[in-house]
mmCIF file of C-alpha atoms in Angstrom:
data_model
loop_
_atom_site.group_PDB
_atom_site.id
_atom_site.type_symbol
_atom_site.label_atom_id
_atom_site.label_comp_id
_atom_site.label_asym_id
_atom_site.label_seq_id
_atom_site.Cartn_x
_atom_site.Cartn_y
_atom_site.Cartn_z
ATOM 1 C CA UNK A 262 91.607 87.557 101.278
ATOM 2 C CA UNK A 263 92.535 86.158 98.296
ATOM 3 C CA UNK A 264 90.641 86.824 94.708
ATOM 4 C CA UNK A 265 88.355 84.220 92.911
ATOM 5 C CA UNK A 266 91.603 82.675 91.604
ATOM 6 C CA UNK A 267 94.356 84.833 93.069
ATOM 7 C CA UNK A 268 97.714 82.950 94.816
ATOM 8 C CA UNK A 269 99.504 84.035 96.855
ATOM 9 C CA UNK A 270 102.465 84.425 95.302
ATOM 10 C CA UNK A 271 100.853 86.215 92.424
ATOM 11 C CA UNK A 272 99.208 88.814 94.881
ATOM 12 C CA UNK A 273 102.840 89.704 95.962
ATOM 13 C CA UNK A 274 104.088 89.699 92.611
ATOM 14 C CA UNK A 275 101.364 92.863 92.085
ATOM 15 C CA UNK A 276 101.270 94.066 94.758
ATOM 16 C CA UNK A 277 97.789 93.432 95.405
ATOM 17 C CA UNK A 278 95.468 94.525 97.697
ATOM 18 C CA UNK A 279 92.045 92.843 99.117
ATOM 19 C CA UNK A 280 89.115 93.612 101.726
ATOM 20 C CA UNK A 281 91.188 93.371 104.735
ATOM 21 C CA UNK A 282 93.122 95.994 103.634
ATOM 22 C CA UNK A 283 91.778 98.510 105.376
ATOM 23 C CA UNK A 284 92.982 96.929 108.661
ATOM 24 C CA UNK A 285 95.631 94.790 108.407
ATOM 25 C CA UNK A 286 97.098 96.418 105.024
ATOM 26 C CA UNK A 287 98.563 95.540 101.849
ATOM 27 C CA UNK A 288 100.795 92.365 100.364
ATOM 28 C CA UNK A 289 103.454 94.950 100.678
ATOM 29 C CA UNK A 290 103.873 95.167 104.556
ATOM 30 C CA UNK A 291 102.443 91.750 104.886
ATOM 31 C CA UNK A 292 105.083 89.650 103.197
ATOM 32 C CA UNK A 293 108.476 89.489 105.254
ATOM 33 C CA UNK A 294 110.598 86.710 103.493
ATOM 34 C CA UNK A 295 110.544 86.353 99.631
ATOM 35 C CA UNK A 296 111.947 83.131 97.981
ATOM 36 C CA UNK A 297 112.625 83.729 94.568
ATOM 37 C CA UNK A 298 114.591 82.004 91.143
ATOM 38 C CA UNK A 299 116.583 84.680 89.878
ATOM 39 C CA UNK A 300 116.456 84.705 85.658
ATOM 40 C CA UNK A 301 120.450 83.599 85.814
ATOM 41 C CA UNK A 302 119.101 80.358 88.276
ATOM 42 C CA UNK A 303 120.255 81.311 91.604
ATOM 43 C CA UNK A 304 117.516 81.552 94.080
ATOM 44 C CA UNK A 305 117.608 84.972 96.861
ATOM 45 C CA UNK A 306 115.820 84.417 99.714
ATOM 46 C CA UNK A 307 115.380 88.298 99.981
ATOM 47 C CA UNK A 308 115.846 88.540 104.152
ATOM 48 C CA UNK A 309 117.726 85.966 104.266
ATOM 49 C CA UNK A 310 117.381 82.440 104.064
ATOM 50 C CA UNK A 311 115.071 81.694 107.401
ATOM 51 C CA UNK A 312 114.593 84.929 107.983
ATOM 52 C CA UNK A 313 111.493 86.630 109.658
ATOM 53 C CA UNK A 314 112.069 90.221 111.233
ATOM 54 C CA UNK A 315 109.362 92.660 111.510
ATOM 55 C CA UNK A 316 111.692 95.331 110.853
ATOM 56 C CA UNK A 317 115.304 95.618 109.235
ATOM 57 C CA UNK A 318 117.818 97.993 108.453
ATOM 58 C CA UNK A 319 120.071 95.607 106.891
ATOM 59 C CA UNK A 320 120.862 96.618 102.967
ATOM 60 C CA UNK A 321 118.028 97.285 100.677
ATOM 61 C CA UNK A 322 114.559 96.281 100.956
ATOM 62 C CA UNK A 323 115.379 93.062 98.883
ATOM 63 C CA UNK A 324 111.363 92.275 99.757
ATOM 64 C CA UNK A 325 109.625 95.018 98.420
ATOM 65 C CA UNK A 326 111.418 95.209 95.426
ATOM 66 C CA UNK A 327 110.360 92.129 94.672
ATOM 67 C CA UNK A 328 106.791 92.860 95.747
ATOM 68 C CA UNK A 329 104.953 94.632 92.634
ATOM 69 C CA UNK A 330 107.745 93.610 90.145
ATOM 70 C CA UNK A 331 105.248 91.744 88.350
ATOM 71 C CA UNK A 332 107.100 88.782 87.031
ATOM 72 C CA UNK A 333 109.766 90.990 85.369
ATOM 73 C CA UNK A 334 112.829 90.662 88.113
ATOM 74 C CA UNK A 335 112.151 86.638 88.868
ATOM 75 C CA UNK A 336 109.448 83.663 89.790
ATOM 76 C CA UNK A 337 108.262 84.472 93.338
ATOM 77 C CA UNK A 338 108.056 80.342 94.537
ATOM 78 C CA UNK A 339 107.775 81.293 98.559
ATOM 79 C CA UNK A 340 106.388 83.888 100.955
ATOM 80 C CA UNK A 341 106.796 84.371 104.261
ATOM 81 C CA UNK A 342 103.937 85.988 105.585
ATOM 82 C CA UNK A 343 102.394 87.816 108.636
ATOM 83 C CA UNK A 344 99.589 86.155 110.527
ATOM 84 C CA UNK A 345 97.314 88.330 112.510
ATOM 85 C CA UNK A 346 95.054 86.740 115.535
ATOM 86 C CA UNK A 347 91.618 86.750 115.148
ATOM 87 C CA UNK A 348 89.371 88.860 116.770
ATOM 88 C CA UNK A 349 87.248 88.439 119.397
ATOM 89 C CA UNK A 350 84.221 89.853 118.041
ATOM 90 C CA UNK A 351 83.258 90.030 114.230
ATOM 91 C CA UNK A 352 80.182 92.111 112.853
ATOM 92 C CA UNK A 353 79.290 92.620 109.050
ATOM 93 C CA UNK A 354 76.437 94.957 107.768
ATOM 94 C CA UNK A 355 75.107 96.116 104.328
ATOM 95 C CA UNK A 356 73.548 99.729 103.614
ATOM 96 C CA UNK A 357 72.196 100.869 100.689
ATOM 97 C CA UNK A 358 72.527 104.060 99.723
ATOM 98 C CA UNK A 359 70.721 107.118 97.508
ATOM 99 C CA UNK A 360 73.686 107.478 95.088
ATOM 100 C CA UNK A 361 77.550 106.318 94.492
ATOM 101 C CA UNK A 362 79.082 109.829 95.854
ATOM 102 C CA UNK A 363 76.772 109.521 99.523
ATOM 103 C CA UNK A 364 78.028 105.601 99.895
ATOM 104 C CA UNK A 365 81.596 106.713 99.196
ATOM 105 C CA UNK A 366 81.099 109.895 101.515
ATOM 106 C CA UNK A 367 80.150 107.817 104.033
ATOM 107 C CA UNK A 368 83.350 105.305 103.746
ATOM 108 C CA UNK A 369 85.494 108.970 104.083
ATOM 109 C CA UNK A 370 83.627 109.827 107.662
ATOM 110 C CA UNK A 371 83.985 106.605 108.576
ATOM 111 C CA UNK A 372 87.438 106.063 107.929
ATOM 112 C CA UNK A 373 88.184 110.570 108.931
ATOM 113 C CA UNK A 374 86.110 109.471 112.844
ATOM 114 C CA UNK A 375 89.281 106.762 112.960
ATOM 115 C CA UNK A 376 85.932 104.259 113.490
ATOM 116 C CA UNK A 377 88.875 101.366 112.772
ATOM 117 C CA UNK A 378 87.221 99.497 110.234
ATOM 118 C CA UNK A 379 88.358 96.049 108.771
ATOM 119 C CA UNK A 380 86.720 95.762 105.990
ATOM 120 C CA UNK A 381 84.739 98.717 104.295
ATOM 121 C CA UNK A 382 83.899 98.554 100.421
ATOM 122 C CA UNK A 383 80.968 99.411 97.793
ATOM 123 C CA UNK A 384 79.574 96.662 96.184
ATOM 124 C CA UNK A 385 79.587 97.111 92.480
ATOM 125 C CA UNK A 386 76.481 96.825 90.026
ATOM 126 C CA UNK A 387 75.595 95.674 86.861
ATOM 127 C CA UNK A 388 77.569 98.754 86.410
ATOM 128 C CA UNK A 389 80.217 100.368 88.948
ATOM 129 C CA UNK A 390 82.039 99.177 91.849
ATOM 130 C CA UNK A 391 84.816 100.138 94.305
ATOM 131 C CA UNK A 392 86.903 99.016 97.106
ATOM 132 C CA UNK A 393 88.687 100.486 100.342
ATOM 133 C CA UNK A 394 90.970 99.685 102.966
ATOM 134 C CA UNK A 395 91.263 101.471 106.137
ATOM 135 C CA UNK A 396 93.588 102.451 108.219
ATOM 136 C CA UNK A 397 94.503 100.319 111.167
ATOM 137 C CA UNK A 398 94.112 100.773 114.349
ATOM 138 C CA UNK A 399 95.313 99.818 117.939
ATOM 139 C CA UNK A 400 92.560 97.308 119.411
ATOM 140 C CA UNK A 401 89.926 97.255 117.226
ATOM 141 C CA UNK A 402 88.885 97.075 112.981
ATOM 142 C CA UNK A 403 86.268 97.228 110.789
ATOM 143 C CA UNK A 404 85.994 96.878 107.062
ATOM 144 C CA UNK A 405 84.080 98.114 103.587
ATOM 145 C CA UNK A 406 83.390 97.038 100.248
ATOM 146 C CA UNK A 407 82.259 99.459 98.065
ATOM 147 C CA UNK A 408 79.317 98.530 95.614
ATOM 148 C CA UNK A 409 77.615 100.405 92.901
ATOM 149 C CA UNK A 410 74.251 100.057 91.656
ATOM 150 C CA UNK A 411 75.023 98.060 88.791
ATOM 151 C CA UNK A 412 77.182 96.145 90.736
ATOM 152 C CA UNK A 413 74.751 95.342 93.614
ATOM 153 C CA UNK A 414 72.321 94.451 91.273
ATOM 154 C CA UNK A 415 74.414 91.750 90.009
ATOM 155 C CA UNK A 416 75.905 90.679 92.827
ATOM 156 C CA UNK A 417 72.603 90.172 94.564
ATOM 157 C CA UNK A 418 70.984 88.231 91.662
ATOM 158 C CA UNK A 419 73.643 86.193 91.236
ATOM 159 C CA UNK A 420 73.709 84.764 94.689
ATOM 160 C CA UNK A 421 70.284 84.359 95.523
ATOM 161 C CA UNK A 422 70.121 87.531 98.041
ATOM 162 C CA UNK A 423 68.193 90.128 95.860
ATOM 163 C CA UNK A 424 70.051 93.455 97.324
ATOM 164 C CA UNK A 425 68.639 96.170 96.922
ATOM 165 C CA UNK A 426 69.318 98.119 93.332
ATOM 166 C CA UNK A 427 71.571 100.948 94.620
ATOM 167 C CA UNK A 428 74.783 102.018 96.134
ATOM 168 C CA UNK A 429 76.124 99.868 98.653
ATOM 169 C CA UNK A 430 78.788 99.598 101.138
ATOM 170 C CA UNK A 431 79.699 96.392 103.580
ATOM 171 C CA UNK A 432 81.528 97.132 106.285
ATOM 172 C CA UNK A 433 83.150 94.581 108.771
ATOM 173 C CA UNK A 434 84.327 95.633 112.609
ATOM 174 C CA UNK A 435 86.262 93.683 114.467
ATOM 175 C CA UNK A 436 87.181 94.137 117.907
ATOM 176 C CA UNK A 437 86.431 92.880 121.425
ATOM 177 C CA UNK A 438 82.537 92.384 122.399
ATOM 178 C CA UNK A 439 82.942 96.039 124.022
ATOM 179 C CA UNK A 440 84.323 97.914 121.386
ATOM 180 C CA UNK A 441 82.076 96.385 118.438
ATOM 181 C CA UNK A 442 78.927 97.815 120.817
ATOM 182 C CA UNK A 443 80.286 101.288 119.994
ATOM 183 C CA UNK A 444 81.756 100.925 116.747
ATOM 184 C CA UNK A 445 78.409 99.516 115.379
ATOM 185 C CA UNK A 446 76.911 102.592 116.735
ATOM 186 C CA UNK A 447 79.267 105.437 115.711
ATOM 187 C CA UNK A 448 78.840 103.479 112.116
ATOM 188 C CA UNK A 449 75.397 103.878 111.889
ATOM 189 C CA UNK A 450 74.835 107.254 112.810
ATOM 190 C CA UNK A 451 77.147 108.000 109.901
ATOM 191 C CA UNK A 452 75.280 105.919 107.808
ATOM 192 C CA UNK A 453 72.564 107.584 107.946
ATOM 193 C CA UNK A 454 74.208 110.857 108.138
ATOM 194 C CA UNK A 455 74.755 110.414 104.298
ATOM 195 C CA UNK A 456 71.642 108.915 103.250
ATOM 196 C CA UNK A 457 72.528 104.805 104.369
ATOM 197 C CA UNK A 458 69.726 102.010 105.030
ATOM 198 C CA UNK A 459 68.973 98.125 105.911
ATOM 199 C CA UNK A 460 71.651 98.483 108.356
ATOM 200 C CA UNK A 461 71.261 94.781 110.220
ATOM 201 C CA UNK A 462 74.425 93.749 111.664
ATOM 202 C CA UNK A 463 75.324 89.947 111.250
ATOM 203 C CA UNK A 464 77.502 88.568 113.883
ATOM 204 C CA UNK A 465 77.504 84.522 113.241
ATOM 205 C CA UNK A 466 79.997 82.904 111.217
ATOM 206 C CA UNK A 467 77.506 81.552 108.372
ATOM 207 C CA UNK A 468 75.853 84.443 107.912
ATOM 208 C CA UNK A 469 78.731 86.334 107.753
ATOM 209 C CA UNK A 470 80.568 83.844 105.165
ATOM 210 C CA UNK A 471 77.880 84.179 103.126
ATOM 211 C CA UNK A 472 78.126 87.793 102.712
ATOM 212 C CA UNK A 473 81.241 88.126 101.983
ATOM 213 C CA UNK A 474 80.813 85.235 98.947
ATOM 214 C CA UNK A 475 78.961 87.211 97.036
ATOM 215 C CA UNK A 476 81.116 90.116 97.065
ATOM 216 C CA UNK A 477 83.949 87.663 96.134
ATOM 217 C CA UNK A 478 81.772 86.716 93.752
ATOM 218 C CA UNK A 479 81.572 89.928 92.180
ATOM 219 C CA UNK A 480 84.135 89.040 88.659
ATOM 220 C CA UNK A 481 81.440 86.238 88.229
ATOM 221 C CA UNK A 482 77.957 87.969 88.931
ATOM 222 C CA UNK A 483 79.617 90.915 86.638
ATOM 223 C CA UNK A 484 80.403 88.608 83.704
ATOM 224 C CA UNK A 485 76.558 87.105 83.934
ATOM 225 C CA UNK A 486 74.944 90.735 82.787
ATOM 226 C CA UNK A 487 76.139 90.018 79.105
ATOM 227 C CA UNK A 488 76.749 86.322 78.622
ATOM 228 C CA UNK A 489 79.136 85.619 75.794
ATOM 229 C CA UNK A 490 80.508 88.639 76.711
ATOM 230 C CA UNK A 491 84.886 89.264 78.113
ATOM 231 C CA UNK A 492 85.413 90.681 81.024
ATOM 232 C CA UNK A 493 88.133 93.359 81.390
ATOM 233 C CA UNK A 494 88.597 94.558 85.138
ATOM 234 C CA UNK A 495 91.105 97.857 85.471
ATOM 235 C CA UNK A 496 91.731 99.760 88.473
ATOM 236 C CA UNK A 497 92.740 102.874 90.340
ATOM 237 C CA UNK A 498 93.688 104.267 93.753
ATOM 238 C CA UNK A 499 93.567 107.790 94.751
ATOM 239 C CA UNK A 500 93.878 109.493 97.616
ATOM 240 C CA UNK A 501 90.726 109.207 100.506
ATOM 241 C CA UNK A 502 90.230 112.996 100.418
ATOM 242 C CA UNK A 503 89.402 113.102 96.466
ATOM 243 C CA UNK A 504 88.069 109.515 96.073
ATOM 244 C CA UNK A 505 84.283 110.760 96.260
ATOM 245 C CA UNK A 506 84.727 113.102 93.277
ATOM 246 C CA UNK A 507 86.927 110.223 91.067
ATOM 247 C CA UNK A 508 84.458 107.619 91.627
ATOM 248 C CA UNK A 509 81.993 110.036 90.393
ATOM 249 C CA UNK A 510 83.206 111.395 87.245
ATOM 250 C CA UNK A 511 84.008 107.403 86.598
ATOM 251 C CA UNK A 512 80.446 106.898 86.748
ATOM 252 C CA UNK A 513 79.417 109.368 84.574
ATOM 253 C CA UNK A 514 82.179 108.412 82.116
ATOM 254 C CA UNK A 515 80.731 105.139 82.245
ATOM 255 C CA UNK A 516 77.580 105.622 81.366
ATOM 256 C CA UNK A 517 78.186 108.864 78.822
ATOM 257 C CA UNK A 518 80.370 106.152 77.292
ATOM 258 C CA UNK A 519 77.529 103.358 76.556
ATOM 259 C CA UNK A 520 80.062 100.836 78.425
ATOM 260 C CA UNK A 521 78.931 98.187 81.227
ATOM 261 C CA UNK A 522 81.312 98.460 83.859
ATOM 262 C CA UNK A 523 80.293 97.796 87.331
ATOM 263 C CA UNK A 524 82.544 99.181 89.926
ATOM 264 C CA UNK A 525 83.624 97.709 93.307
ATOM 265 C CA UNK A 526 86.542 98.880 95.547
ATOM 266 C CA UNK A 527 88.781 98.516 98.576
ATOM 267 C CA UNK A 528 87.436 102.078 99.250
ATOM 268 C CA UNK A 529 89.017 102.079 102.814
ATOM 269 C CA UNK A 530 92.366 102.816 100.900
ATOM 270 C CA UNK A 531 91.182 104.843 98.228
ATOM 271 C CA UNK A 532 91.616 102.078 95.576
ATOM 272 C CA UNK A 533 88.733 101.314 93.283
ATOM 273 C CA UNK A 534 87.273 98.990 89.604
ATOM 274 C CA UNK A 535 85.497 99.395 86.878
ATOM 275 C CA UNK A 536 84.639 95.134 85.639
ATOM 276 C CA UNK A 537 84.400 96.230 82.155
ATOM 277 C CA UNK A 538 81.907 93.555 80.245
ATOM 278 C CA UNK A 539 81.785 93.695 76.488
ATOM 279 C CA UNK A 540 82.041 92.246 73.005
ATOM 280 C CA UNK A 541 85.789 91.301 71.934
ATOM 281 C CA UNK A 542 84.819 90.554 68.630
ATOM 282 C CA UNK A 543 83.534 94.458 68.142
ATOM 283 C CA UNK A 544 86.274 96.609 67.430
ATOM 284 C CA UNK A 545 84.192 100.133 68.067
ATOM 285 C CA UNK A 546 83.513 98.453 71.047
ATOM 286 C CA UNK A 547 86.922 97.301 72.425
ATOM 287 C CA UNK A 548 88.007 100.765 71.952
ATOM 288 C CA UNK A 549 85.701 102.334 73.773
ATOM 289 C CA UNK A 550 86.756 100.494 76.689
ATOM 290 C CA UNK A 551 90.453 101.012 75.604
ATOM 291 C CA UNK A 552 89.737 105.111 76.023
ATOM 292 C CA UNK A 553 88.064 104.206 78.796
ATOM 293 C CA UNK A 554 90.976 102.877 80.361
ATOM 294 C CA UNK A 555 93.393 105.522 79.773
ATOM 295 C CA UNK A 556 90.661 108.315 80.804
ATOM 296 C CA UNK A 557 90.174 106.990 84.160
ATOM 297 C CA UNK A 558 93.998 106.042 84.815
ATOM 298 C CA UNK A 559 94.918 109.750 83.791
ATOM 299 C CA UNK A 560 92.001 110.821 86.009
ATOM 300 C CA UNK A 561 93.711 109.851 89.199
ATOM 301 C CA UNK A 562 97.158 110.433 88.282
ATOM 302 C CA UNK A 563 95.323 114.113 87.930
ATOM 303 C CA UNK A 564 94.150 113.470 91.636
ATOM 304 C CA UNK A 565 97.571 112.171 93.327
ATOM 305 C CA UNK A 566 96.582 109.023 93.118
ATOM 306 C CA UNK A 567 98.270 105.625 90.881
ATOM 307 C CA UNK A 568 97.470 104.233 87.102
ATOM 308 C CA UNK A 569 97.146 101.457 89.090
ATOM 309 C CA UNK A 570 96.537 100.418 93.183
ATOM 310 C CA UNK A 571 97.216 96.611 92.390
ATOM 311 C CA UNK A 572 96.243 95.435 88.920
ATOM 312 C CA UNK A 573 99.760 96.174 88.040
ATOM 313 C CA UNK A 574 101.193 97.815 84.868
ATOM 314 C CA UNK A 575 101.226 95.041 82.424
ATOM 315 C CA UNK A 576 100.874 96.387 78.844
ATOM 316 C CA UNK A 577 98.276 98.440 78.923
ATOM 317 C CA UNK A 578 98.980 100.878 81.255
ATOM 318 C CA UNK A 579 103.235 101.730 80.336
ATOM 319 C CA UNK A 580 102.287 104.774 79.020
ATOM 320 C CA UNK A 581 100.831 105.666 82.496
ATOM 321 C CA UNK A 582 103.563 104.348 84.050
ATOM 322 C CA UNK A 583 105.539 106.811 82.102
ATOM 323 C CA UNK A 584 103.825 109.759 82.698
ATOM 324 C CA UNK A 585 103.276 109.155 86.759
ATOM 325 C CA UNK A 586 106.989 108.877 87.438
ATOM 326 C CA UNK A 587 108.462 110.432 84.933
ATOM 327 C CA UNK A 588 112.054 109.654 83.182
ATOM 328 C CA UNK A 589 114.423 109.736 86.139
ATOM 329 C CA UNK A 590 111.605 107.251 87.806
ATOM 330 C CA UNK A 591 111.443 104.784 84.811
ATOM 331 C CA UNK A 592 115.354 105.674 84.039
ATOM 332 C CA UNK A 593 115.994 103.882 87.706
ATOM 333 C CA UNK A 594 113.595 101.137 87.005
ATOM 334 C CA UNK A 595 115.383 100.343 83.907
ATOM 335 C CA UNK A 596 118.384 99.892 85.564
ATOM 336 C CA UNK A 597 117.395 97.767 88.430
ATOM 337 C CA UNK A 598 115.471 95.836 85.077
ATOM 338 C CA UNK A 599 118.690 95.607 83.477
ATOM 339 C CA UNK A 600 121.152 94.844 86.412
ATOM 340 C CA UNK A 601 118.720 91.719 87.230
ATOM 341 C CA UNK A 602 117.878 90.631 83.937
ATOM 342 C CA UNK A 603 120.269 92.103 80.571
ATOM 343 C CA UNK A 604 118.844 89.311 78.954
ATOM 344 C CA UNK A 605 115.425 90.423 79.551
ATOM 345 C CA UNK A 606 114.077 86.961 80.210
ATOM 346 C CA UNK A 607 111.783 87.563 82.423
ATOM 347 C CA UNK A 608 108.321 88.895 81.547
ATOM 348 C CA UNK A 609 110.301 91.051 78.646
ATOM 349 C CA UNK A 610 108.158 93.626 77.004
ATOM 350 C CA UNK A 611 106.032 94.097 80.311
ATOM 351 C CA UNK A 612 106.053 97.226 82.365
ATOM 352 C CA UNK A 613 109.057 98.953 80.810
#
């Protein structure tokens, strides 16, 4: 489920997630083979030319090595991907909550109740948003996206849909007609228990696409909050059990720092994003943005998570990567980099 300007090999290069990750997994388990141009010009097929096994135990897992490598080990030029069958029935709904904490707590409870959500996430408002993937079920699935009240307001105005200015969950269920009815009843009960309201299920393709189009335009909706300013998107991923606390603390940090940072997330897998809108010509504001991103990364690490769930390390999170992996982990990464790219040609200075 590529984002606004994503490519498939680009998503593989960063180990990206997406709105369908709860049910169908992130890029990593969905990439069966990669064609890679190595730094010395040789062409590598990571699982062997023309091969696409669902599982393999033949040597090192080269495909997984290059998924998430951020262009530091080679150019990804072709990806062989898993295909999933279309579900018999699909239903989407939007639910509004009295607080960000209530919306994320609802997500956690939906997952803990083993509701086979295909997509589940919060819709961001002009300030905060969360994105979460769910556990893959055997016969049915659902999805939920999270938007904080700022992001929900921004998305609603940008798309002309007029969402309530409240923390919002966008949920999608997949399955047979019979299983879908049961999932809807169970989901509605959990939503109500967490103070959610506004449930109305959309099952027609056109209406479902309109709802998800609103979510996919979250980046542009956030930029529209401060015309002429720059957007900076950062993400972290934490264990589902810690997600409500980390999201609430992050929201409070954004408000205390006076930062416009709508939150959106594939909260089903504990991954959420802050879209930080700031004036790049204002050094003081730019410094506040940098300080916030470092606090966010360390908050995720303290919760047992990672400094980035899918955006990658790049330049900005190299110090956080060292804190996350420790010296042994970083030395191992450097050894792999030196073995494949001894002249440091591929994305020099990035990640390591």
